[in-house]
mmCIF file of C-alpha atoms in Angstrom:
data_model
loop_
_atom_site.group_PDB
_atom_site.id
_atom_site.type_symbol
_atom_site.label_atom_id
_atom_site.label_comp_id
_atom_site.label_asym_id
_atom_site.label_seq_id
_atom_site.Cartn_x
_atom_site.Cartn_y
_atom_site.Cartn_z
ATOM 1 C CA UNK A 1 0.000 0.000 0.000
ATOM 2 C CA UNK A 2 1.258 3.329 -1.108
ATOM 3 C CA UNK A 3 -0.046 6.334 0.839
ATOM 4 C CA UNK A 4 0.663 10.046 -0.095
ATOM 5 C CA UNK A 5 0.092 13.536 1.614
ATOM 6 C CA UNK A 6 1.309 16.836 0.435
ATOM 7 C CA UNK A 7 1.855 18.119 3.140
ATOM 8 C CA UNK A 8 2.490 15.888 5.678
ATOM 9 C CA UNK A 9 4.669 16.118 8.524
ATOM 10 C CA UNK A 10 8.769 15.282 7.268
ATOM 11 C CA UNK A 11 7.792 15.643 3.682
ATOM 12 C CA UNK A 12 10.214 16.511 0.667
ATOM 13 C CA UNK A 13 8.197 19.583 -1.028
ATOM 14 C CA UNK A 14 7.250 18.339 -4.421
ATOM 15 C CA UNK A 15 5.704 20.869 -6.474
ATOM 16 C CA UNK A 16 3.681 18.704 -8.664
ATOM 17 C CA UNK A 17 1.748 17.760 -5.719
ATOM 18 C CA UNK A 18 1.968 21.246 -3.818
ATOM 19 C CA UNK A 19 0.761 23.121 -6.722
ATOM 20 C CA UNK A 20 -2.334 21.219 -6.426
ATOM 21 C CA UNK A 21 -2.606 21.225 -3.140
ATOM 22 C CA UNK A 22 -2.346 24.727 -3.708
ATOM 23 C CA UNK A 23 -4.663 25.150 -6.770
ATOM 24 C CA UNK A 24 -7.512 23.641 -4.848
ATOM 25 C CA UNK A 25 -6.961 23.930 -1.306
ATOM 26 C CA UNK A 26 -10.267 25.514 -0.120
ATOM 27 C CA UNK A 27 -12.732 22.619 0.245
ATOM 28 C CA UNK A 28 -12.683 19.057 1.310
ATOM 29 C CA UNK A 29 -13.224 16.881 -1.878
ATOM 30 C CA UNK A 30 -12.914 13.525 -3.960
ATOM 31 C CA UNK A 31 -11.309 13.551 -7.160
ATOM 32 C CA UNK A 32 -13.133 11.545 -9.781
ATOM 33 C CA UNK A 33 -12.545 8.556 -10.682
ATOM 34 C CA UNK A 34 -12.206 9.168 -14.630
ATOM 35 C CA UNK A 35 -8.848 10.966 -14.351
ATOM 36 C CA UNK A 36 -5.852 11.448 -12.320
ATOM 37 C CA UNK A 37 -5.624 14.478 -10.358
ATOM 38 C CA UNK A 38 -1.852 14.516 -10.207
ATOM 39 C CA UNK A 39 0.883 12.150 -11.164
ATOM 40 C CA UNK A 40 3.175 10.845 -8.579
ATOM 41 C CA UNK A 41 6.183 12.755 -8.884
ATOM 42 C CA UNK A 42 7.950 10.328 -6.747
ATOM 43 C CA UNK A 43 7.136 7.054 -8.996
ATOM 44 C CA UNK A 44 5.641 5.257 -5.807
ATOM 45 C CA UNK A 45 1.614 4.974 -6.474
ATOM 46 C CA UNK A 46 0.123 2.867 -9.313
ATOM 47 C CA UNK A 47 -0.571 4.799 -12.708
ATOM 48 C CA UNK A 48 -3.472 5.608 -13.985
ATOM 49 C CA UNK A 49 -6.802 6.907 -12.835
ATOM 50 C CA UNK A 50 -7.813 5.910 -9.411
ATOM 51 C CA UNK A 51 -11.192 5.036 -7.947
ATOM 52 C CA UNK A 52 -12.460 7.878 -6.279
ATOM 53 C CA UNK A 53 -12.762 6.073 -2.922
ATOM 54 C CA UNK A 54 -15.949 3.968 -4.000
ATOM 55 C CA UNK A 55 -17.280 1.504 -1.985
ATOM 56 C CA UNK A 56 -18.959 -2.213 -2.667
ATOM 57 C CA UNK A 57 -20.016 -4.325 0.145
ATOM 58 C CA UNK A 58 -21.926 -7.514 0.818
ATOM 59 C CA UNK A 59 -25.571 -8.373 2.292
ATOM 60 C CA UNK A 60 -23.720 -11.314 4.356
ATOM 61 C CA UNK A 61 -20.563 -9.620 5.642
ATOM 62 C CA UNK A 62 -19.981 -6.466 7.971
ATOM 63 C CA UNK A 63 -16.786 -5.543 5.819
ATOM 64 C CA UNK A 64 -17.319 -2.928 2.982
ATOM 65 C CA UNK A 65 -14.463 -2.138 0.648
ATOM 66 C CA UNK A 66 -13.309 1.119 0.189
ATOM 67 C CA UNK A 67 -11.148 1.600 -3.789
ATOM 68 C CA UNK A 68 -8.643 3.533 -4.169
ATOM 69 C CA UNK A 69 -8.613 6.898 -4.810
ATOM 70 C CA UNK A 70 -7.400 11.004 -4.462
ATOM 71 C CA UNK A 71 -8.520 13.552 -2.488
ATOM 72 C CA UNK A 72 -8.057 16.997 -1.078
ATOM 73 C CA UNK A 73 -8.819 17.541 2.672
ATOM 74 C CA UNK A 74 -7.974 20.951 4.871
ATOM 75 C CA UNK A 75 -5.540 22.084 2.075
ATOM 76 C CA UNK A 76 -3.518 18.633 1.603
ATOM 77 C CA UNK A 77 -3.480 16.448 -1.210
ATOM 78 C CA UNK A 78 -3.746 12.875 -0.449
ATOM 79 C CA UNK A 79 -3.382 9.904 -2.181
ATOM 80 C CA UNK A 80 -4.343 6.218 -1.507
ATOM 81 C CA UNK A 81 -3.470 3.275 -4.414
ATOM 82 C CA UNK A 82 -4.283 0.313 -2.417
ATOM 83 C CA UNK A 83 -8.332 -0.733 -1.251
ATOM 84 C CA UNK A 84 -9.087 -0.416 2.274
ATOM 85 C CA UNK A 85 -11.353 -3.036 4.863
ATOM 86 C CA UNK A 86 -13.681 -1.175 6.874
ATOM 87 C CA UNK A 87 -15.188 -3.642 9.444
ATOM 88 C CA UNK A 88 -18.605 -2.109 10.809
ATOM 89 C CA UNK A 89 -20.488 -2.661 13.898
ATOM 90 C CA UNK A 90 -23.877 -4.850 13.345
ATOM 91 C CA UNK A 91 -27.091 -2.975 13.540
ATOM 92 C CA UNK A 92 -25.482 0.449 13.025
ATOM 93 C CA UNK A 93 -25.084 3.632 10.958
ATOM 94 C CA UNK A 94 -21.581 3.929 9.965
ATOM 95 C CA UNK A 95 -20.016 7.228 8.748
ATOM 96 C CA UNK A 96 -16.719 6.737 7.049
ATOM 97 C CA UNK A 97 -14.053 9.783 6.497
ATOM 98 C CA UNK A 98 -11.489 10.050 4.790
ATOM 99 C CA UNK A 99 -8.469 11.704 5.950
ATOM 100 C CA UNK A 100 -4.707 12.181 6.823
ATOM 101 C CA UNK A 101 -2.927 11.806 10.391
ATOM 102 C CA UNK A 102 -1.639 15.400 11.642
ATOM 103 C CA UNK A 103 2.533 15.128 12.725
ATOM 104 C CA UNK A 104 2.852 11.418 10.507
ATOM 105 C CA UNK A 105 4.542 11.618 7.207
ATOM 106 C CA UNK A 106 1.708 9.837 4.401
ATOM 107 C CA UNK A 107 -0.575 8.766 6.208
ATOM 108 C CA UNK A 108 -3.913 8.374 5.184
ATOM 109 C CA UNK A 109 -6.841 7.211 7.350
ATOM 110 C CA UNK A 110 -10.197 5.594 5.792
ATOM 111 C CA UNK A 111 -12.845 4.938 8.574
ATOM 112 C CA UNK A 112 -15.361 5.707 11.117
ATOM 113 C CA UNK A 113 -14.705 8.945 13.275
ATOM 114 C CA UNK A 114 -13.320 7.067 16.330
ATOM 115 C CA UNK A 115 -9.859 6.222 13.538
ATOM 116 C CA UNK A 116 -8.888 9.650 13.622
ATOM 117 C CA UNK A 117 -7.362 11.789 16.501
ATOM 118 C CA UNK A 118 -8.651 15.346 17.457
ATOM 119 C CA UNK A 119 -6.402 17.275 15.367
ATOM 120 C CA UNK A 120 -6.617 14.638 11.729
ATOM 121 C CA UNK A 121 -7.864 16.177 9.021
ATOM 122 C CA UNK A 122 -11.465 14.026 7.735
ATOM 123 C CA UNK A 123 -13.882 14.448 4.867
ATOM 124 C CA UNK A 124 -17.304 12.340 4.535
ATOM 125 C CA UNK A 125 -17.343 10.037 1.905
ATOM 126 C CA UNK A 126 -20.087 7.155 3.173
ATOM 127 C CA UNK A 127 -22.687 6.356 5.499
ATOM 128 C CA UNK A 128 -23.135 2.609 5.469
ATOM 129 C CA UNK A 129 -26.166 0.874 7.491
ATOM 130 C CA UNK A 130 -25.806 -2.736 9.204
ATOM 131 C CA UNK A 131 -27.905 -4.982 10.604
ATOM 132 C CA UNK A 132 -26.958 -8.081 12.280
ATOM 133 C CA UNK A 133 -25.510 -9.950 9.336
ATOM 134 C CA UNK A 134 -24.479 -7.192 6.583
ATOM 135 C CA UNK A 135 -24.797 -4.241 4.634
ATOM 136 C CA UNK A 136 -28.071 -2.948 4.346
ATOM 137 C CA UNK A 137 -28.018 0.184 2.408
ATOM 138 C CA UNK A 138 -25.322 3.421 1.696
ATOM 139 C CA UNK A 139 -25.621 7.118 1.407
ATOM 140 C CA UNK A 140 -22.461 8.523 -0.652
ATOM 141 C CA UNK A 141 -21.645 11.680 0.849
ATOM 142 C CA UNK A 142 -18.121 12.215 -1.456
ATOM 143 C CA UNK A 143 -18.001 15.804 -3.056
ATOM 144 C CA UNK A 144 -16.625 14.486 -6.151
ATOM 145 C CA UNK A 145 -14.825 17.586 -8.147
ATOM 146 C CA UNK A 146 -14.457 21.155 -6.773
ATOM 147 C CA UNK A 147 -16.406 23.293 -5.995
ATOM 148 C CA UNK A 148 -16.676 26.466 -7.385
ATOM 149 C CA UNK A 149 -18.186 30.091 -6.213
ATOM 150 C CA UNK A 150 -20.244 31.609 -8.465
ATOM 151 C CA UNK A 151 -19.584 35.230 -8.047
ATOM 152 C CA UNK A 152 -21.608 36.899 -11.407
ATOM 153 C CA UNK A 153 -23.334 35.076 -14.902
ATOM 154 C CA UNK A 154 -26.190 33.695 -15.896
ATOM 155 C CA UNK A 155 -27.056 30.764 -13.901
ATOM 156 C CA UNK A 156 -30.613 30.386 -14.791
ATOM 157 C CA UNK A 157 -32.570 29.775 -10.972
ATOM 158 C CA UNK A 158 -29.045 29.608 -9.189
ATOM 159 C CA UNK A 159 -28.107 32.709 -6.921
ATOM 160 C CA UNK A 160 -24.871 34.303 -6.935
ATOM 161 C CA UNK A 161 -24.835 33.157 -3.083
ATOM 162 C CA UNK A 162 -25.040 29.436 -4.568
ATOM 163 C CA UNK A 163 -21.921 27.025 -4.949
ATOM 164 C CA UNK A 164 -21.801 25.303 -8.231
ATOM 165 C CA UNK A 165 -19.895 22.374 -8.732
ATOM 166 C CA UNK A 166 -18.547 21.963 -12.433
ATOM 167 C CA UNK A 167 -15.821 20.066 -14.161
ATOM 168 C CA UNK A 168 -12.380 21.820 -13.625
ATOM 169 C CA UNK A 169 -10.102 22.308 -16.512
ATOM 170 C CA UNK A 170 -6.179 24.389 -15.960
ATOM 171 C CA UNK A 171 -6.457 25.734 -18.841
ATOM 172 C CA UNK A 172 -9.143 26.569 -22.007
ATOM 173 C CA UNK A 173 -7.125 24.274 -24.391
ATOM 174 C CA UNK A 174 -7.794 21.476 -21.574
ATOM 175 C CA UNK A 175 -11.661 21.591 -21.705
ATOM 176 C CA UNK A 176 -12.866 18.443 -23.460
ATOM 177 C CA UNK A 177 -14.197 19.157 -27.254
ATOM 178 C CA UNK A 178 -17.351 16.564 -26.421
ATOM 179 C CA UNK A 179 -18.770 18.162 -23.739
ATOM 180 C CA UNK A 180 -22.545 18.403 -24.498
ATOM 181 C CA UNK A 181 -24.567 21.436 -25.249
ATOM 182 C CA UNK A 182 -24.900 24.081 -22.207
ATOM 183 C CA UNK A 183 -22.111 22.246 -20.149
ATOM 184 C CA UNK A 184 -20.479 24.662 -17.876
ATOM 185 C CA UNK A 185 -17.069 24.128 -17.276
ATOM 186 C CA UNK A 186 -14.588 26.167 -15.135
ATOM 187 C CA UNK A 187 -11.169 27.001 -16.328
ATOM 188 C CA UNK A 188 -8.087 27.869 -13.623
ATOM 189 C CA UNK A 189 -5.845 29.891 -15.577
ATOM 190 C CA UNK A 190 -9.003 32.539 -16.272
ATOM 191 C CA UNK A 191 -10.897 32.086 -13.433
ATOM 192 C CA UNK A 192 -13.696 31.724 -15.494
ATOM 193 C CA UNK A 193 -16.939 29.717 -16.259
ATOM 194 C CA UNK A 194 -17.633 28.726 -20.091
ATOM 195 C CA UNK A 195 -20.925 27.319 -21.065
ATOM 196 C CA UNK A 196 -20.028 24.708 -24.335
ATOM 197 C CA UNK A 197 -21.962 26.552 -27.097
ATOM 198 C CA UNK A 198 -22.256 23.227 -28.914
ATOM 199 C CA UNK A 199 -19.256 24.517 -31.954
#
């Protein structure tokens, strides 16, 4: 299992990983599981898209699975390339974070609350509900993607108050060319919001 946080206590600045952590460090989120947020500078985590910490479980075991997967939580980028066992208590709502330990060098923590000390960074990703025997039903609570604040446009019945949450491209020559009609996408370099016009 390969664990990575940027920044973590002891860790070699890498600016790959910093700039991201950077880039997108206000708001706890998942990345998506169709692309990579970053690429290990390092060479130590698997290649290729992770899983966005998604879950699977069974109706006759209280172990879920959690996949791999990225995140950024209280300003750090983590990074997990290895699934995770979550054993739950029977006949109980579960919430399970996802997180980093504060003063430990890559360390990332998937599970309930009581896994992570006072000071550990955590974002919600599931809610998982057991009865004697199994799984009986999830909630996903992962923010997949940032989110970004709309500040002025057009948003049709959206208020300027409202957080939107859109793909995020670096730069316009980034933005996919088969996006569908009306898709808003946000681009870093501008700060802006585009709306695909369909040419």
């Amino acid at each position: 299992m390969t664990d990575k946080v940027h920044v973590s206590f002891g860790r070699k600045y890498r600016s790959r990983e910093m700039s991201v952590a950077r880039r997108y460090g206000s708001g706890d989120w998942v990345q998506p599981s169709a692309e990579r947020l970053v690429a290990d500078s390092e060479g130590e985590l698997a290649t290729g898209a992770l899983n966005a910490f998604d879950e699977s479980h069974s109706a006759s075991s209280l172990d879920v699975t959690i996949d791999t997967g990225e995140a950024l939580v209280r300003g750090a980028y983590l990074a997990r390339d290895t699934t995770t066992t979550v054993t739950l208590p029977a006949s109980a709502t579960t919430t399970l974070y996802v997180g980093w330990q504060d003063g430990v060098r890559d360390t990332v923590i998937i599970g309930p609350a009581s896994d992570f000390g006072s000071n550990d960074p955590k974002t919600e990703i599931w809610t998982i509900d057991t009865d004697g025997s199994g799984v009986t039903g999830t909630s996903d609570l992962r923010a997949l993607g940032p989110t970004v604040q709309a500040d002025s446009g057009d948003f049709g019945a959206v208020s300027a108050a409202d957080e939107l949450t859109l793909p995020v491209y670096p730069t316009l020559g980034d933005v996919s060319t088969t996006l569908p009609e009306g898709t808003q996408v946000y681009v870093q370099d501008e700060d802006r919001i585009y709306v695909e016009d369909g040419t």
